[in-house]
XYZ file of C-alpha atoms in Angstrom:
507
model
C 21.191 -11.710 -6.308
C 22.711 -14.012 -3.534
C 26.778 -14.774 -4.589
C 28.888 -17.110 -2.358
C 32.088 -16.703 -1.116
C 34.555 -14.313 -1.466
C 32.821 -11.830 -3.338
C 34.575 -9.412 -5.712
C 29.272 -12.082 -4.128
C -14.451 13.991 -7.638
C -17.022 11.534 -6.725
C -16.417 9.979 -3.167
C -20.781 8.972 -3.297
C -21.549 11.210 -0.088
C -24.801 12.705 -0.096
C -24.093 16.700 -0.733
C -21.577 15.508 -3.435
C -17.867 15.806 -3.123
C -16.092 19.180 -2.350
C -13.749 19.882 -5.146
C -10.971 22.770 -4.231
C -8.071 24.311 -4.847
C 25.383 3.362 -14.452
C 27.611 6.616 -15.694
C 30.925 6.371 -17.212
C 32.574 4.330 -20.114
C 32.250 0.735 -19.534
C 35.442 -0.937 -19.431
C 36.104 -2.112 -23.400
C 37.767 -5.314 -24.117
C 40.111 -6.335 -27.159
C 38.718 -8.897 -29.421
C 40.962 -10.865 -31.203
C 40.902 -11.853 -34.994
C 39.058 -14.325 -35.325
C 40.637 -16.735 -38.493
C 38.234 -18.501 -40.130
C 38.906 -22.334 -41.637
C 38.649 -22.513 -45.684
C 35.815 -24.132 -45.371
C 34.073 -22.049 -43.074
C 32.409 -18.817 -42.081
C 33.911 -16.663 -39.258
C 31.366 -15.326 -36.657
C 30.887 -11.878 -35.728
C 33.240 -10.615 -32.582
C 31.403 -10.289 -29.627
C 30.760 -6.433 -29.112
C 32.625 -4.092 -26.724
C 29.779 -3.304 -23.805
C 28.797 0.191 -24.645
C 29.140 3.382 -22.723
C 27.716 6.583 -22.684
C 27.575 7.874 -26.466
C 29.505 11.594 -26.571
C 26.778 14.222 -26.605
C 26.738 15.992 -29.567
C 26.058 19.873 -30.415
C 22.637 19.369 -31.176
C 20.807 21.360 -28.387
C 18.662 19.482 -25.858
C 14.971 20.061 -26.080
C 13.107 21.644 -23.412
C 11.993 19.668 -20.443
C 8.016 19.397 -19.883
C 7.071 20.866 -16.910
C 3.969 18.418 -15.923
C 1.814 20.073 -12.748
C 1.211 17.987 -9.716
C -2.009 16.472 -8.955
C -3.959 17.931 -6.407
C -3.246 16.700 -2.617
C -6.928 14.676 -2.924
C -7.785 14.819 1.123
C -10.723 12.762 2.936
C -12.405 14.692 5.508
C -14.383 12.804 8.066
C -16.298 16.012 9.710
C -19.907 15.302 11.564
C -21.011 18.982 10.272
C -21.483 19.526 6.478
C -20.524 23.614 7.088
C -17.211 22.396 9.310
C -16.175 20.755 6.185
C -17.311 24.213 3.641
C -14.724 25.430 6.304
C -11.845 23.477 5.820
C -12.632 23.647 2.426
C -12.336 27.158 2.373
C -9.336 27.603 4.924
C -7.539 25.420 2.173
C -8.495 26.683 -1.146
C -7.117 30.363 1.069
C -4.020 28.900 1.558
C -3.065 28.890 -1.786
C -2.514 25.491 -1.918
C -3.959 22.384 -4.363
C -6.026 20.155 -2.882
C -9.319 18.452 -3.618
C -11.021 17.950 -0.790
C -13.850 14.735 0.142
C -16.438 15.091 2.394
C -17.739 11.960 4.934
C -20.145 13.100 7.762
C -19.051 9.303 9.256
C -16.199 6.998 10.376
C -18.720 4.208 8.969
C -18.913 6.125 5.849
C -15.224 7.270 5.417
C -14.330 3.337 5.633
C -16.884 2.795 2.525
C -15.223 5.369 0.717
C -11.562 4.159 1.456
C -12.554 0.396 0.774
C -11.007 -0.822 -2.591
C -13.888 -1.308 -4.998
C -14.599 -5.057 -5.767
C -12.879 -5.920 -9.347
C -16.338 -5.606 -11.200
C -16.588 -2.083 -10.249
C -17.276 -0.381 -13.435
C -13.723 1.732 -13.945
C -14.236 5.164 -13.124
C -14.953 4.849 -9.253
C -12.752 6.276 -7.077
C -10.389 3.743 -5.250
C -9.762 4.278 -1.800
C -6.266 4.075 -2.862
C -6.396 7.395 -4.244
C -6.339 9.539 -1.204
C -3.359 10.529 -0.101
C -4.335 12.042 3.355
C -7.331 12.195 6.197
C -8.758 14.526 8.322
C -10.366 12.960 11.192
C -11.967 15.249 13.793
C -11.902 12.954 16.310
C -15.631 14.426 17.660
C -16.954 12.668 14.748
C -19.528 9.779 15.208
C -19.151 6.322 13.841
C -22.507 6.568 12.591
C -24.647 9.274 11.300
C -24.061 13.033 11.508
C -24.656 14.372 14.905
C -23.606 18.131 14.469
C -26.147 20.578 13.191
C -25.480 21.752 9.870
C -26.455 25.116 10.200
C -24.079 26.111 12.976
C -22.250 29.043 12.346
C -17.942 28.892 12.735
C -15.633 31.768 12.867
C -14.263 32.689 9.391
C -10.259 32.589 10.175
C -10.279 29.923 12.634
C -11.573 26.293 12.754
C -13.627 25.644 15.880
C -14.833 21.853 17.549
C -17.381 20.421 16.199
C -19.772 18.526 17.851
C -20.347 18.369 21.693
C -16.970 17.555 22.958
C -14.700 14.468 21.976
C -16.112 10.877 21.955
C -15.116 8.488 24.283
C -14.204 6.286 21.229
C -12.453 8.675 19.474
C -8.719 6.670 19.570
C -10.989 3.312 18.667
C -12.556 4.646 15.560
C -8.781 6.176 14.277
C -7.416 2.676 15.119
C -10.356 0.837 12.853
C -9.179 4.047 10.339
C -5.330 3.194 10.636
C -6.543 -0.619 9.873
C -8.746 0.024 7.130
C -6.461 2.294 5.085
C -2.812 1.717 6.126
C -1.318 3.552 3.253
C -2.982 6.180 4.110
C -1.710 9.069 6.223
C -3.864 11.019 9.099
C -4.302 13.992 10.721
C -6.361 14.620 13.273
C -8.571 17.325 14.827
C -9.105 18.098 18.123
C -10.230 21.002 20.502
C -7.640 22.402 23.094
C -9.146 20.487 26.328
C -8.695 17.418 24.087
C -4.500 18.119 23.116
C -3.675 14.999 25.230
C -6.209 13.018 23.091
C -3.919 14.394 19.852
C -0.969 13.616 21.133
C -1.994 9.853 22.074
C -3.933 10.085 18.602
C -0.132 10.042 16.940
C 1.051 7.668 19.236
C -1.784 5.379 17.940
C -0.264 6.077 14.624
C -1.805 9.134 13.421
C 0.994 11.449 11.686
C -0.092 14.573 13.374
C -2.681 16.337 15.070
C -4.011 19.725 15.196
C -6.204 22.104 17.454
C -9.052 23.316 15.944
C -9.232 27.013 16.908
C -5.419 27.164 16.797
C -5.558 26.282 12.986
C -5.784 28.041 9.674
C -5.546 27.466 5.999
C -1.693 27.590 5.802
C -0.602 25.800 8.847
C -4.054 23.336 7.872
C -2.469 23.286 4.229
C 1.307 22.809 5.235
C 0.114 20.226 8.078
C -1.720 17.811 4.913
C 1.270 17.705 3.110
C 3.686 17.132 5.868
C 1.692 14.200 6.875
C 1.937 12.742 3.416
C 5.698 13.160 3.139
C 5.808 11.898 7.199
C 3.846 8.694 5.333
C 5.944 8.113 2.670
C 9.403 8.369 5.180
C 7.638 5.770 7.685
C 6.579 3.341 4.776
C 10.264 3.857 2.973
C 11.357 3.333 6.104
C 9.205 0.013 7.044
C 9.866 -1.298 3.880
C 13.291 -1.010 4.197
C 13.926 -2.672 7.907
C 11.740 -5.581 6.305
C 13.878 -5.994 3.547
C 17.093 -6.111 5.297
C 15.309 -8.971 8.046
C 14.256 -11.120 5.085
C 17.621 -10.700 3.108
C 19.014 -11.805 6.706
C 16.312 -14.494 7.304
C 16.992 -15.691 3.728
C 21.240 -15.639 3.477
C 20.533 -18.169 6.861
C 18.186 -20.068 4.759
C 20.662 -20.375 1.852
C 23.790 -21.463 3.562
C 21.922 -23.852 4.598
C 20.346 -25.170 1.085
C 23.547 -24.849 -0.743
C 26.585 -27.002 -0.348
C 30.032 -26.590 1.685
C 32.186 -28.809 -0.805
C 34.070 -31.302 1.244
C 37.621 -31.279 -0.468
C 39.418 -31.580 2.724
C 42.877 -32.665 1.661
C 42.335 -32.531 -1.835
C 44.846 -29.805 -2.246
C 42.203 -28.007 -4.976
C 41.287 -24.316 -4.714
C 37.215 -24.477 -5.135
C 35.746 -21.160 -5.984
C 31.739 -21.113 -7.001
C 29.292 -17.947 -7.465
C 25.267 -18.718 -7.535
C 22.454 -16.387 -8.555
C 18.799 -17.268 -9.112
C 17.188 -15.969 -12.335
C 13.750 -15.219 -10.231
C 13.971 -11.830 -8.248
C 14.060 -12.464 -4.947
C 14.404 -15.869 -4.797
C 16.725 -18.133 -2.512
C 17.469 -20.988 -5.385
C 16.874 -21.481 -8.734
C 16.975 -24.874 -9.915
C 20.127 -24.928 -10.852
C 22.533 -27.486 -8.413
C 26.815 -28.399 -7.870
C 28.547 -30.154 -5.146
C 31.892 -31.378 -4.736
C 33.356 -34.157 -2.219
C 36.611 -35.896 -2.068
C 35.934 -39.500 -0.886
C 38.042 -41.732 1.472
C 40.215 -43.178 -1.332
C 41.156 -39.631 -2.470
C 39.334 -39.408 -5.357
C 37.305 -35.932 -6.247
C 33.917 -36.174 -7.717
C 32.399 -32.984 -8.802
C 29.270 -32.248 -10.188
C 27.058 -29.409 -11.400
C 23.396 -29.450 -13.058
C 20.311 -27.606 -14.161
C 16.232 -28.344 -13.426
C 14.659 -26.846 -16.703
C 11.959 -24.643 -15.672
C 11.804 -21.846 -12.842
C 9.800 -21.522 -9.583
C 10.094 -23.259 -6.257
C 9.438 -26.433 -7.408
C 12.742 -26.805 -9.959
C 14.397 -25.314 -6.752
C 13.252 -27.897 -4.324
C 13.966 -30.776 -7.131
C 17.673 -29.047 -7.511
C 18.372 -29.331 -3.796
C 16.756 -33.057 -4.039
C 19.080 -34.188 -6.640
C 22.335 -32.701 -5.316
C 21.910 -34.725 -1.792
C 20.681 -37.690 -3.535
C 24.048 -37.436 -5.684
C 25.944 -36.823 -2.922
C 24.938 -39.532 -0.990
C 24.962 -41.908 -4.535
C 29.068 -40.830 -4.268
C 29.525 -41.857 -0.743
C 27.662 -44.838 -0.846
C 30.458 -45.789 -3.640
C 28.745 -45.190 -6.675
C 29.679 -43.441 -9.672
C 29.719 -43.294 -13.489
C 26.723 -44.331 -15.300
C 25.126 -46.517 -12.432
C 25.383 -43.381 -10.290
C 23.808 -41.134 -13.373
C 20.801 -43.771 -13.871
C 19.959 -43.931 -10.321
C 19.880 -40.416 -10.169
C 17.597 -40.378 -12.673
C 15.426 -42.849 -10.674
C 15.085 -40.121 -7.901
C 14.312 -37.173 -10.378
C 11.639 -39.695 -12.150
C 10.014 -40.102 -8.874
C 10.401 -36.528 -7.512
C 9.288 -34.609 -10.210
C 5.821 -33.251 -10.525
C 5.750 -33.499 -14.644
C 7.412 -36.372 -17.038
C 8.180 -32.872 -19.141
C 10.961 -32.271 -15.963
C 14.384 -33.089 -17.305
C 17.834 -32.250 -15.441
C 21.189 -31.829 -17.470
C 24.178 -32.695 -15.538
C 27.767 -32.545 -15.956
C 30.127 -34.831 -13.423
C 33.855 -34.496 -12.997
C 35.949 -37.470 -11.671
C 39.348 -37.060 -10.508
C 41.100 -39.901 -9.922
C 44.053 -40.021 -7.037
C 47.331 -41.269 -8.680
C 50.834 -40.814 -7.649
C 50.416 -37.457 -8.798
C 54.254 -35.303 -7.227
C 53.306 -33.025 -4.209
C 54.881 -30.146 -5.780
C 52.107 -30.526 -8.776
C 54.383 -31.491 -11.541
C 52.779 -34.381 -13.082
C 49.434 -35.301 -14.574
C 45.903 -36.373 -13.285
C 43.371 -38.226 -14.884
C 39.713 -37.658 -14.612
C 36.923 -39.008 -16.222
C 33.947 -36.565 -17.643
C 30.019 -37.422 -17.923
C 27.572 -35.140 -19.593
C 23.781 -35.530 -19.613
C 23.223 -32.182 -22.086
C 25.278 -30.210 -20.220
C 27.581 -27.694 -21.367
C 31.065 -28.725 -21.400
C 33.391 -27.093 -19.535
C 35.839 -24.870 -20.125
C 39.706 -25.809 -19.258
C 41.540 -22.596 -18.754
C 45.340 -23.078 -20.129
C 48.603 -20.824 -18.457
C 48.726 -19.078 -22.398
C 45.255 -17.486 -21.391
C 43.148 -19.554 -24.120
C 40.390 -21.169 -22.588
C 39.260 -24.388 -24.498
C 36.028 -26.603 -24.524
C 36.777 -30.167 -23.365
C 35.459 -32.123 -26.301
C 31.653 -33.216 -26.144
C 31.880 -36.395 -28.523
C 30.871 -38.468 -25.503
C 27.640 -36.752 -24.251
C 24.672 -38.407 -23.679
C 20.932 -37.475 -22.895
C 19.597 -35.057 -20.199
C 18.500 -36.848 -17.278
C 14.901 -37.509 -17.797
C 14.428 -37.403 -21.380
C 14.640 -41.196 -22.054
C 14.108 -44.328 -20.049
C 17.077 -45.450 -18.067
C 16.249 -49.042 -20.391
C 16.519 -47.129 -23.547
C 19.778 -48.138 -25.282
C 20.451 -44.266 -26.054
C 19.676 -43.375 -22.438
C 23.702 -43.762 -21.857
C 26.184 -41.541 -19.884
C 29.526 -42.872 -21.128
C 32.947 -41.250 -19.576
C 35.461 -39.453 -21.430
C 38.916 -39.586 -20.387
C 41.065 -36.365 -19.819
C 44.418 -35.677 -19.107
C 45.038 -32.664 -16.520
C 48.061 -31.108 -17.052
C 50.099 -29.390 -14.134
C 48.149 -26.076 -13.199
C 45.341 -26.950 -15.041
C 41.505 -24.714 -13.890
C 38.369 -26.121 -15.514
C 35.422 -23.651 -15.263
C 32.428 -25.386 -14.803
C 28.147 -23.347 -15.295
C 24.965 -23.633 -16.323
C 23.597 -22.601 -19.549
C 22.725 -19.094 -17.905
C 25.570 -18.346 -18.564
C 26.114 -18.659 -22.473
C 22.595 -18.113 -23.247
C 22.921 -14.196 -22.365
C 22.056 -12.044 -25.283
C 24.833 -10.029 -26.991
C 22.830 -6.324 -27.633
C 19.139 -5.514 -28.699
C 18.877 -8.336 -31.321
C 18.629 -12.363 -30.570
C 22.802 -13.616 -30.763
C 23.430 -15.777 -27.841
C 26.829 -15.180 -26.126
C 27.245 -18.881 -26.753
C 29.940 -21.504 -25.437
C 32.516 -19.922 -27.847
C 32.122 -16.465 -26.411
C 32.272 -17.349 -23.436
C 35.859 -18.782 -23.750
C 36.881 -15.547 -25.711
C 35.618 -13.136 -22.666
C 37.416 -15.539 -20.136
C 40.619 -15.616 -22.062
C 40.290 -11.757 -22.150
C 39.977 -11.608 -18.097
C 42.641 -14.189 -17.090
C 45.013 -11.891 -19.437
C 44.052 -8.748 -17.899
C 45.582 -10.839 -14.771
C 42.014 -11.478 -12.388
C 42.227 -15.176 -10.787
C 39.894 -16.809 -8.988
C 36.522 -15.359 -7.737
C 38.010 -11.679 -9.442
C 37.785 -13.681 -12.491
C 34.494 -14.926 -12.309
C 32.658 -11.988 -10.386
C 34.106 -9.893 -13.284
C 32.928 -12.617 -16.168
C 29.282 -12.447 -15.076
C 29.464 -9.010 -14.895
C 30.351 -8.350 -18.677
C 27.966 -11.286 -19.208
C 25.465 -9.408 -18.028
C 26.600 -5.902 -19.637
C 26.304 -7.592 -22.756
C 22.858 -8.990 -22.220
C 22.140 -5.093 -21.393
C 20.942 -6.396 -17.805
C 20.512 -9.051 -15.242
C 20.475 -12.859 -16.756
C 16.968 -14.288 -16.858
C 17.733 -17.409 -16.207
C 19.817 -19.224 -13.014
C 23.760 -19.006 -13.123
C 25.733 -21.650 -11.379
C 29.353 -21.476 -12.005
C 32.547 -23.128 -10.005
C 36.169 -22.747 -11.009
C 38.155 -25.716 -9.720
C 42.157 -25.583 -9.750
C 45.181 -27.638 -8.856
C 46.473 -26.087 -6.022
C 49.437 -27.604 -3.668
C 48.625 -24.699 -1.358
C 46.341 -25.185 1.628
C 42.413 -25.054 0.247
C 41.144 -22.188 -0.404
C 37.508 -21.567 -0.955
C 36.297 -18.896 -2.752
């Protein structure tokens, strides 16, 4: 999850039939406070210490199962039907498990490997199910060439065929196409070693020579080839991973926002993770920009829904708002043309957007911090936020003055209204601002939401254990998400914005 700043972030179908052979530790525990109920009401259960691991008790531990691998099933593409009662044999003496396919073919290997179309009746083999190939690289694309009859030492496997085809390295390149997953070894005779060792370099995982081989080194040859496999594809997979989480932290700092606060004298610190795995955005949204007349707007909002088109929307609305604020707009006319742009940008008329806006209004507010601010709150069924005291008891601004998600009602609706309420910031004041990802975390197996209330309680509990800034917020969505007993499902945006005479800090 991508975090911003400072981080603290048997039948094969051949004709003679198949050939059958043989996180620990105590989590960190938090004091809940009494909670005193009013007369009239009914106190709510404490939120519940994230659980560690219970103490084991004397009661012996029963027996682990012992389950026995699967045969190593192997496809061998052999022109001669007594070449592969061979290898058949020189396995099964090995002592090894293996199950062992027959194709006389290339052209009928790549039937056998080919997925089965989805109205296959279920009980085919998949192609998928072969862990390893033998290809002799003397083998024909088409049909069988070698006499069947032809008699082979016992101990030793021996060429088959008249010598090695021209097109042996083209047919293992159509195999290495056709079944990628799949890992190969292939056969050749000793005049032909150069052939092997340009065979692996095509992307075979080893090669062997034929009357150099028996069932062991055969056997112990199979399975290092599947292991080799498994290494290059862990491997592959890996490299990949690391050039798309690259490719996509570039594509992210460029589709979230650098707040522009320059001389606001505000510390800014914001964390963002997308519900979706893998995904860049969620549709979840905040900016922040401190106009020319010194005045900080803020905002923050949610796209209900998830997928790349509530991402896409998010990113629409948050430039849109940001160029509403510096085109001198704000308040309700900014919040109803906003709403103009998400009406036309949507794909649904279900789409809404709740928003929450700050205002911060410049005043002759003392350098040194020692006087009060006013600022003037909008909510469009947003979550209020959260305005974190010096005492370490987080309180909900009030909500009395909320009005409608964006896109519920028409902006001409007499209900569709965003009216401001005012707020007095007191020195040192921090308002944590987030989307309902947040607070609608479970709290253990059953359905109680971690809600807006315990929220505050787990934030008072950090800021008194002494974190600050993106400590204290890396560590709230951590227990957040020790409580829901796993990653949020949904998108978390959260900022933490606080009076601070220092240079600007972002976090």
């Amino acid at each position: 999850m991508p975090a911003t700043g400072d981080g603290r972030a048997p039948g094969a179908g051949d004709p003679p039939g198949a050939l059958t052979g043989a996180r620990d530790g105590r989590a960190r525990s938090r004091t809940v406070r009494e909670e005193r109920p009013a007369p009239t009401t009914v106190a709510s259960a404490p939120i519940p210490h994230p659980r560690g691991t219970p103490a084991q008790d004397s009661t012996p531990a029963p027996r682990p199962v012992v389950v026995e691998a699967a045969p190593l099933k192997v496809l061998v593409i052999e022109d001669d039907a007594s070449d592969a009662e061979l290898i058949k044999a020189a396995v099964a003496g090995s002592g090894a498990s293996f199950e062992i396919h027959w194709a006389h073919s290339l052209d009928h290997a790549v039937d056998l490997l080919a997925p089965p179309p989805p109205w296959t009746r279920r009980g085919r083999a998949r192609g998928t199910d072969f862990g390893c190939v033998l290809l002799d690289l003397a083998a024909p694309a088409g049909q069988p060439a070698g006499a069947p009859g032809h008699s082979r030492p016992d101990h030793h496997l021996t060429t088959a065929g008249s010598g090695e085809s021209s097109d042996g390295l083209d047919g293992l390149r159509e195999l290495l196409r056709r079944a990628p997953q799949t890992a190969v070894v292939v056969l050749t005779d000793a005049a032909g070693a150069e052939l092997g060792a340009a065979a692996v370099a095509a992307g075979a995982q080893d090669f062997l020579i034929k009357h150099e081989t028996n069932g062991p080194l055969l056997a112990r040859a199979l399975r290092y080839a599947v292991e080799r496999k498994r290494a290059d594809e862990s491997q592959r997979r890996l490299v990949e991973a690391e050039l798309r989480g690259q490719e996509n932290a570039r594509l992210q700092r460029h589709l979230l926002p650098t707040p522009l606060l320059d001389g606001a004298g505000l510390a800014f610190t914001r964390r963002y993770r997308p519900g979706r795995r893998r995904a860049l955005l969620g549709g979840d949204f905040y900016d922040a920009v401190r106009t020319d007349d010194g005045t900080v707007h803020v905002v923050i909002g949610d796209v209900c829904g998830h997928g790349p088109d509530e991402a896409a929307l998010g990113v629409a609305l948050r430039i849109a708002w940001r160029t509403l604020v510096f085109a001198g707009l704000t308040g309700e006319e900014l919040l109803t043309t906003l709403q103009h742009v998400l009406e036309h940008e949507r794909r649904s008329d279900e789409i809404f957007a709740t928003l929450c806006m700050l205002v911060i209004e410049p005043g002759d507010t003392p350098a040194d911090g020692t006087g009060a601010e006013q600022a003037r709150l909008y909510l469009a069924g947003h979550p209020v936020p959260l305005l974190l005291g010096p005492d370490h008891s987080p309180e909900l601004l009030p909500a009395g003055q909320a009005g409608p998600a964006l896109g519920l009602l028409p902006c001409d609706d007499c209900e569709a209204a965003w009216p401001a309420q005012r707020l007095e910031l007191r020195p040192g004041w921090r308002l944590l601002l987030y989307t309902d990802g947040l607070v609608e975390g479970r709290i253990g197996a059953g359905s109680r939401r971690l809600g807006q209330d315990g929220l505050a309680e787990l934030i008072g509990d950090h800021q008194a254990a002494g974190l600050t800034r993106g400590r204290l917020v890396d560590s709230a969505i951590a227990e957040v998400e020790e409580l829901n007993g796993g990653a949020l499902t949904d998108d978390v945006a959260v900022l933490l914005l606080e009076r601070n005479p220092a240079p600007l800090i972002l976090g």
